[in-house]
Structure formats: C-alpha cells, structure tokens
PDB file of C-alpha atoms in Angstrom:
ATOM      1  CA  UNK P 233    -183.792  22.700 203.866  1.00 78.00           C
ATOM      2  CA  UNK P 234    -183.227  19.551 201.492  1.00 83.00           C
ATOM      3  CA  UNK P 235    -186.512  19.923 199.303  1.00 82.00           C
ATOM      4  CA  UNK P 236    -185.161  22.381 196.872  1.00 86.00           C
ATOM      5  CA  UNK P 237    -181.999  21.224 195.892  1.00 85.00           C
ATOM      6  CA  UNK P 238    -181.199  20.700 192.673  1.00 88.00           C
ATOM      7  CA  UNK P 239    -179.311  17.001 192.754  1.00 87.00           C
ATOM      8  CA  UNK P 240    -180.442  14.127 194.082  1.00 89.00           C
ATOM      9  CA  UNK P 241    -180.933  13.627 197.943  1.00 92.00           C
ATOM     10  CA  UNK P 242    -181.315  10.912 200.168  1.00 91.00           C
ATOM     11  CA  UNK P 243    -182.133  10.676 203.855  1.00 93.00           C
ATOM     12  CA  UNK P 244    -181.658   7.684 205.948  1.00 95.00           C
ATOM     13  CA  UNK P 245    -183.042   7.746 209.185  1.00 96.00           C
ATOM     14  CA  UNK P 246    -180.807   5.739 211.685  1.00 97.00           C
ATOM     15  CA  UNK P 247    -181.716   3.580 214.928  1.00 96.00           C
ATOM     16  CA  UNK P 248    -179.904   1.375 217.273  1.00 95.00           C
ATOM     17  CA  UNK P 249    -180.412  -1.584 215.127  1.00 94.00           C
ATOM     18  CA  UNK P 250    -178.786   0.376 212.254  1.00 95.00           C
ATOM     19  CA  UNK P 251    -175.568  -0.866 214.371  1.00 95.00           C
ATOM     20  CA  UNK P 252    -175.445  -3.981 212.337  1.00 95.00           C
ATOM     21  CA  UNK P 253    -173.262  -3.671 209.298  1.00 95.00           C
ATOM     22  CA  UNK P 254    -175.464  -5.881 206.933  1.00 95.00           C
ATOM     23  CA  UNK P 255    -178.253  -3.921 207.836  1.00 95.00           C
ATOM     24  CA  UNK P 256    -176.756  -0.617 207.712  1.00 96.00           C
ATOM     25  CA  UNK P 257    -175.203  -1.780 204.206  1.00 95.00           C
ATOM     26  CA  UNK P 258    -178.422  -2.537 203.101  1.00 95.00           C
ATOM     27  CA  UNK P 259    -180.444   0.712 203.996  1.00 95.00           C
ATOM     28  CA  UNK P 260    -177.405   2.730 202.602  1.00 94.00           C
ATOM     29  CA  UNK P 261    -177.837   0.848 198.992  1.00 94.00           C
ATOM     30  CA  UNK P 262    -180.808   1.099 199.133  1.00 94.00           C
ATOM     31  CA  UNK P 263    -181.174   5.176 199.683  1.00 94.00           C
ATOM     32  CA  UNK P 264    -178.794   5.581 196.865  1.00 92.00           C
ATOM     33  CA  UNK P 265    -180.901   3.281 194.627  1.00 92.00           C
ATOM     34  CA  UNK P 266    -183.586   4.845 195.415  1.00 92.00           C
ATOM     35  CA  UNK P 267    -182.256   8.873 194.696  1.00 90.00           C
ATOM     36  CA  UNK P 268    -180.426   7.494 191.432  1.00 89.00           C
ATOM     37  CA  UNK P 269    -182.893   4.607 189.620  1.00 88.00           C
ATOM     38  CA  UNK P 270    -180.869   2.570 187.200  1.00 86.00           C
ATOM     39  CA  UNK P 271    -177.602   3.029 189.070  1.00 88.00           C
ATOM     40  CA  UNK P 272    -175.605  -0.390 189.073  1.00 90.00           C
ATOM     41  CA  UNK P 273    -173.971  -0.440 192.353  1.00 93.00           C
ATOM     42  CA  UNK P 274    -171.244  -3.046 192.636  1.00 94.00           C
ATOM     43  CA  UNK P 275    -171.647  -2.367 196.354  1.00 94.00           C
ATOM     44  CA  UNK P 276    -174.996  -4.469 196.768  1.00 93.00           C
ATOM     45  CA  UNK P 277    -172.861  -7.615 195.705  1.00 94.00           C
ATOM     46  CA  UNK P 278    -171.231  -7.515 199.127  1.00 95.00           C
ATOM     47  CA  UNK P 279    -174.139  -8.185 200.726  1.00 93.00           C
ATOM     48  CA  UNK P 280    -174.357 -11.839 199.250  1.00 92.00           C
ATOM     49  CA  UNK P 281    -170.922 -12.802 201.331  1.00 90.00           C
ATOM     50  CA  UNK P 282    -171.313 -14.423 204.585  1.00 90.00           C
ATOM     51  CA  UNK P 283    -168.883 -11.761 206.202  1.00 92.00           C
ATOM     52  CA  UNK P 284    -168.441  -8.110 204.958  1.00 94.00           C
ATOM     53  CA  UNK P 285    -164.528  -7.144 203.958  1.00 94.00           C
ATOM     54  CA  UNK P 286    -163.394  -4.378 206.220  1.00 94.00           C
ATOM     55  CA  UNK P 287    -164.763  -1.047 206.629  1.00 93.00           C
ATOM     56  CA  UNK P 288    -162.473   0.811 204.091  1.00 92.00           C
ATOM     57  CA  UNK P 289    -162.669  -2.318 201.478  1.00 95.00           C
ATOM     58  CA  UNK P 290    -166.789  -1.683 201.583  1.00 95.00           C
ATOM     59  CA  UNK P 291    -165.873   2.521 201.756  1.00 94.00           C
ATOM     60  CA  UNK P 292    -164.178   2.030 198.572  1.00 94.00           C
ATOM     61  CA  UNK P 293    -166.938  -0.151 196.639  1.00 95.00           C
ATOM     62  CA  UNK P 294    -169.649   2.793 197.703  1.00 94.00           C
ATOM     63  CA  UNK P 295    -166.761   5.420 196.318  1.00 92.00           C
ATOM     64  CA  UNK P 296    -166.113   3.357 193.302  1.00 92.00           C
ATOM     65  CA  UNK P 297    -170.062   3.088 192.747  1.00 92.00           C
ATOM     66  CA  UNK P 298    -170.414   6.780 193.327  1.00 90.00           C
ATOM     67  CA  UNK P 299    -167.721   7.869 190.932  1.00 88.00           C
ATOM     68  CA  UNK P 300    -170.034   6.546 187.885  1.00 85.00           C
ATOM     69  CA  UNK P 301    -172.447   9.466 188.799  1.00 86.00           C
ATOM     70  CA  UNK P 302    -172.284  12.667 186.499  1.00 83.00           C
ATOM     71  CA  UNK P 303    -174.007  15.015 189.254  1.00 86.00           C
ATOM     72  CA  UNK P 304    -173.594  14.807 193.006  1.00 88.00           C
ATOM     73  CA  UNK P 305    -175.604  12.986 195.203  1.00 91.00           C
ATOM     74  CA  UNK P 306    -176.401  13.984 199.089  1.00 92.00           C
ATOM     75  CA  UNK P 307    -176.531  11.301 201.883  1.00 93.00           C
ATOM     76  CA  UNK P 308    -178.315  12.609 205.269  1.00 95.00           C
ATOM     77  CA  UNK P 309    -177.513  10.364 207.766  1.00 95.00           C
ATOM     78  CA  UNK P 310    -179.869  11.498 210.557  1.00 96.00           C
ATOM     79  CA  UNK P 311    -179.702  10.120 214.207  1.00 96.00           C
ATOM     80  CA  UNK P 312    -176.314   9.286 213.776  1.00 96.00           C
ATOM     81  CA  UNK P 313    -175.915   9.384 217.459  1.00 95.00           C
ATOM     82  CA  UNK P 314    -177.696   6.401 217.086  1.00 96.00           C
ATOM     83  CA  UNK P 315    -174.444   4.727 215.873  1.00 96.00           C
ATOM     84  CA  UNK P 316    -172.066   3.356 218.236  1.00 94.00           C
ATOM     85  CA  UNK P 317    -170.563  -0.047 216.626  1.00 92.00           C
ATOM     86  CA  UNK P 318    -166.960   0.831 215.273  1.00 94.00           C
ATOM     87  CA  UNK P 319    -168.097  -0.986 211.884  1.00 94.00           C
ATOM     88  CA  UNK P 320    -170.429   1.489 210.934  1.00 95.00           C
ATOM     89  CA  UNK P 321    -168.190   4.399 212.459  1.00 94.00           C
ATOM     90  CA  UNK P 322    -165.286   3.441 210.424  1.00 94.00           C
ATOM     91  CA  UNK P 323    -167.319   2.794 207.220  1.00 94.00           C
ATOM     92  CA  UNK P 324    -168.588   6.413 207.753  1.00 93.00           C
ATOM     93  CA  UNK P 325    -165.034   7.958 208.530  1.00 92.00           C
ATOM     94  CA  UNK P 326    -163.762   6.355 205.574  1.00 92.00           C
ATOM     95  CA  UNK P 327    -166.663   7.529 203.412  1.00 91.00           C
ATOM     96  CA  UNK P 328    -165.745  11.247 204.875  1.00 90.00           C
ATOM     97  CA  UNK P 329    -161.906  11.022 205.006  1.00 87.00           C
ATOM     98  CA  UNK P 330    -161.721   9.738 200.834  1.00 85.00           C
ATOM     99  CA  UNK P 331    -164.970  11.734 199.666  1.00 81.00           C
ATOM    100  CA  UNK P 332    -165.612  11.535 195.739  1.00 85.00           C
ATOM    101  CA  UNK P 333    -166.875  14.739 193.752  1.00 84.00           C
ATOM    102  CA  UNK P 334    -170.333  13.043 193.670  1.00 86.00           C
ATOM    103  CA  UNK P 335    -171.013  12.308 197.458  1.00 87.00           C
ATOM    104  CA  UNK P 336    -171.798  14.921 200.033  1.00 90.00           C
ATOM    105  CA  UNK P 337    -172.539  13.329 203.480  1.00 91.00           C
ATOM    106  CA  UNK P 338    -174.338  15.082 205.885  1.00 92.00           C
ATOM    107  CA  UNK P 339    -174.444  13.671 209.269  1.00 93.00           C
ATOM    108  CA  UNK P 340    -176.866  14.757 211.749  1.00 93.00           C
ATOM    109  CA  UNK P 341    -176.580  14.013 215.642  1.00 93.00           C
ATOM    110  CA  UNK P 342    -177.167  15.297 219.164  1.00 90.00           C
ATOM    111  CA  UNK P 343    -173.567  14.460 219.966  1.00 91.00           C
ATOM    112  CA  UNK P 344    -169.775  14.262 218.402  1.00 90.00           C
ATOM    113  CA  UNK P 345    -169.295  10.756 216.925  1.00 90.00           C
ATOM    114  CA  UNK P 346    -166.830   8.615 216.981  1.00 89.00           C
ATOM    115  CA  UNK P 347    -165.480  10.074 213.548  1.00 91.00           C
ATOM    116  CA  UNK P 348    -161.786  11.735 212.955  1.00 91.00           C
ATOM    117  CA  UNK P 349    -163.778  15.335 213.356  1.00 91.00           C
ATOM    118  CA  UNK P 350    -160.317  17.151 213.783  1.00 92.00           C
ATOM    119  CA  UNK P 351    -158.948  15.808 210.874  1.00 91.00           C
ATOM    120  CA  UNK P 352    -161.811  16.796 208.690  1.00 90.00           C
ATOM    121  CA  UNK P 353    -162.131  20.073 210.431  1.00 90.00           C
ATOM    122  CA  UNK P 354    -158.386  20.568 209.599  1.00 91.00           C
ATOM    123  CA  UNK P 355    -158.781  19.487 205.972  1.00 87.00           C
ATOM    124  CA  UNK P 356    -161.863  21.602 205.015  1.00 86.00           C
ATOM    125  CA  UNK P 357    -163.936  18.412 204.344  1.00 86.00           C
ATOM    126  CA  UNK P 358    -166.316  19.589 207.246  1.00 87.00           C
ATOM    127  CA  UNK P 359    -169.327  21.956 207.979  1.00 88.00           C
ATOM    128  CA  UNK P 360    -170.211  21.973 211.644  1.00 89.00           C
ATOM    129  CA  UNK P 361    -173.874  23.464 212.466  1.00 89.00           C
ATOM    130  CA  UNK P 362    -173.681  23.510 216.454  1.00 88.00           C
ATOM    131  CA  UNK P 363    -176.639  23.992 218.751  1.00 86.00           C
ATOM    132  CA  UNK P 364    -175.353  27.702 219.370  1.00 87.00           C
ATOM    133  CA  UNK P 365    -176.231  28.311 215.780  1.00 90.00           C
ATOM    134  CA  UNK P 366    -179.723  27.158 215.811  1.00 89.00           C
ATOM    135  CA  UNK P 367    -180.795  29.402 218.581  1.00 93.00           C
ATOM    136  CA  UNK P 368    -182.410  32.493 217.984  1.00 96.00           C
ATOM    137  CA  UNK P 369    -181.247  35.930 219.230  1.00 95.00           C
ATOM    138  CA  UNK P 370    -183.401  38.731 220.859  1.00 96.00           C
ATOM    139  CA  UNK P 371    -183.831  40.408 217.655  1.00 96.00           C
ATOM    140  CA  UNK P 372    -184.548  37.082 216.040  1.00 96.00           C
ATOM    141  CA  UNK P 373    -187.186  36.260 218.217  1.00 95.00           C
ATOM    142  CA  UNK P 374    -188.531  39.591 217.695  1.00 95.00           C
ATOM    143  CA  UNK P 375    -188.659  39.204 214.030  1.00 95.00           C
ATOM    144  CA  UNK P 376    -189.934  35.196 214.211  1.00 93.00           C
ATOM    145  CA  UNK P 377    -192.677  36.536 216.215  1.00 92.00           C
ATOM    146  CA  UNK P 378    -193.665  39.531 213.880  1.00 92.00           C
ATOM    147  CA  UNK P 379    -193.659  37.292 210.864  1.00 91.00           C
ATOM    148  CA  UNK P 380    -195.244  34.162 211.745  1.00 89.00           C
ATOM    149  CA  UNK P 381    -197.939  35.920 214.159  1.00 87.00           C
ATOM    150  CA  UNK P 382    -197.744  39.322 212.656  1.00 89.00           C
ATOM    151  CA  UNK P 383    -197.723  40.759 216.063  1.00 88.00           C
ATOM    152  CA  UNK P 384    -194.871  43.465 217.199  1.00 91.00           C
ATOM    153  CA  UNK P 385    -193.206  42.667 220.396  1.00 92.00           C
ATOM    154  CA  UNK P 386    -190.963  44.804 222.259  1.00 94.00           C
ATOM    155  CA  UNK P 387    -187.165  44.201 223.104  1.00 95.00           C
ATOM    156  CA  UNK P 388    -188.309  42.860 226.657  1.00 96.00           C
ATOM    157  CA  UNK P 389    -190.903  40.411 225.368  1.00 94.00           C
ATOM    158  CA  UNK P 390    -188.641  39.024 223.121  1.00 95.00           C
ATOM    159  CA  UNK P 391    -185.694  38.758 225.715  1.00 96.00           C
ATOM    160  CA  UNK P 392    -188.617  36.823 227.760  1.00 95.00           C
ATOM    161  CA  UNK P 393    -189.449  34.657 225.333  1.00 95.00           C
ATOM    162  CA  UNK P 394    -186.066  33.767 223.968  1.00 95.00           C
ATOM    163  CA  UNK P 395    -184.967  33.047 227.890  1.00 95.00           C
ATOM    164  CA  UNK P 396    -188.166  30.797 228.325  1.00 94.00           C
ATOM    165  CA  UNK P 397    -187.784  29.013 225.076  1.00 94.00           C
ATOM    166  CA  UNK P 398    -184.005  28.975 225.184  1.00 93.00           C
ATOM    167  CA  UNK P 399    -183.610  30.393 221.572  1.00 94.00           C
ATOM    168  CA  UNK P 400    -185.580  27.328 220.269  1.00 92.00           C
ATOM    169  CA  UNK P 401    -187.608  27.469 217.019  1.00 91.00           C
ATOM    170  CA  UNK P 402    -190.135  24.909 217.682  1.00 91.00           C
ATOM    171  CA  UNK P 403    -190.557  26.490 221.200  1.00 93.00           C
ATOM    172  CA  UNK P 404    -191.769  29.822 219.683  1.00 92.00           C
ATOM    173  CA  UNK P 405    -194.075  27.951 217.237  1.00 90.00           C
ATOM    174  CA  UNK P 406    -195.747  26.483 220.224  1.00 91.00           C
ATOM    175  CA  UNK P 407    -196.071  30.227 221.980  1.00 86.00           C
ATOM    176  CA  UNK P 408    -197.603  30.788 218.814  1.00 81.00           C
ATOM    177  CA  UNK P 409    -200.034  28.947 218.982  1.00 82.00           C
ATOM    178  CA  UNK P 410    -201.798  30.299 222.351  1.00 73.00           C
TER     179      UNK P 410
END
C-alpha cells in the first residue's frame, strides 16, 4: 500500500531492542534521512549528548526538522507492540498529538499501544484499521477465490472457507496453493 505513494515514505521495523531511547532515535533519524536525502536534521545532534533531553523536547526537534520539508513524509513504525518503554511511547505520543503538516506517522501494532488513543480519536488525528476491518466476508471470499484462482465458488463453499480461514487473506492464499 505504500509503494504507489506520491511522497517520501520510510519504514522502520521495530523489535524489543528499539525500546532503548538512543537506538530508537538513531533509527528514526536514519529513516528520515533515507527518504529525505540531503535534509539537515538538528535532531541528530542530540545523539552526541550523554543523556537525551525529555521526550517532548526530542519531539520538538523532530517536528521542527520535518517542518522544513516542502512535501509530506510518511513514517511507518512497524511492530509498534514491541515498544514498552515510556520514553519511546511518550515521544511517539508527542509526535502524534502535535503533528506538523509534513509528517504522517503510521503505527502498525498487534495491540493498542500506550498512547492517548481516545484523545487522538476525539481530535480527528487518527485513522484506525482494526482486525475486523481486514477480515473477508463470505462474498469477499468468493470474489477473492474467483479472482486469484479463476474458480467460481458457491455461497456454501465460500462460507466454509471464511470459517476455516477466519476471513484472513493469507489463509485464503494458502488454500489457493492446494
């Protein structure tokens, strides 16, 4: 879904080691620089200090740096459920609650993160795609099987496939392999 985007997009795959504030910031800076070559990030100077400033100050640096961009940037933080440390969560919350026009932050996670989700929802700063949004209905299963396998399936077969795969596209793709 990100490949056809008409603006720079960075993807950062996270794991439990990215709970270290310095490592997270290093990777975040690298992701920004990778999609915006030539950008001078004052945020990068923070990594030279023995101790990082508070999360809100780091967020201000990042947002000010991104404010110099003439086009928007999408940063995807994949596997955000691996993040458990307050610094990284609070930094992400600050980026989300005080956004610039140039930043679209996408969090991919298996569970709700420790972020002000209700506030973000209330102020219209968040779009959610939940598990239920990703599951295929019986009609969609039939369409998918017809489209990918060029096989017409009846409603009962589609309903059985939906039940067995729980509506997951990857399960349906595996069915198609047999």
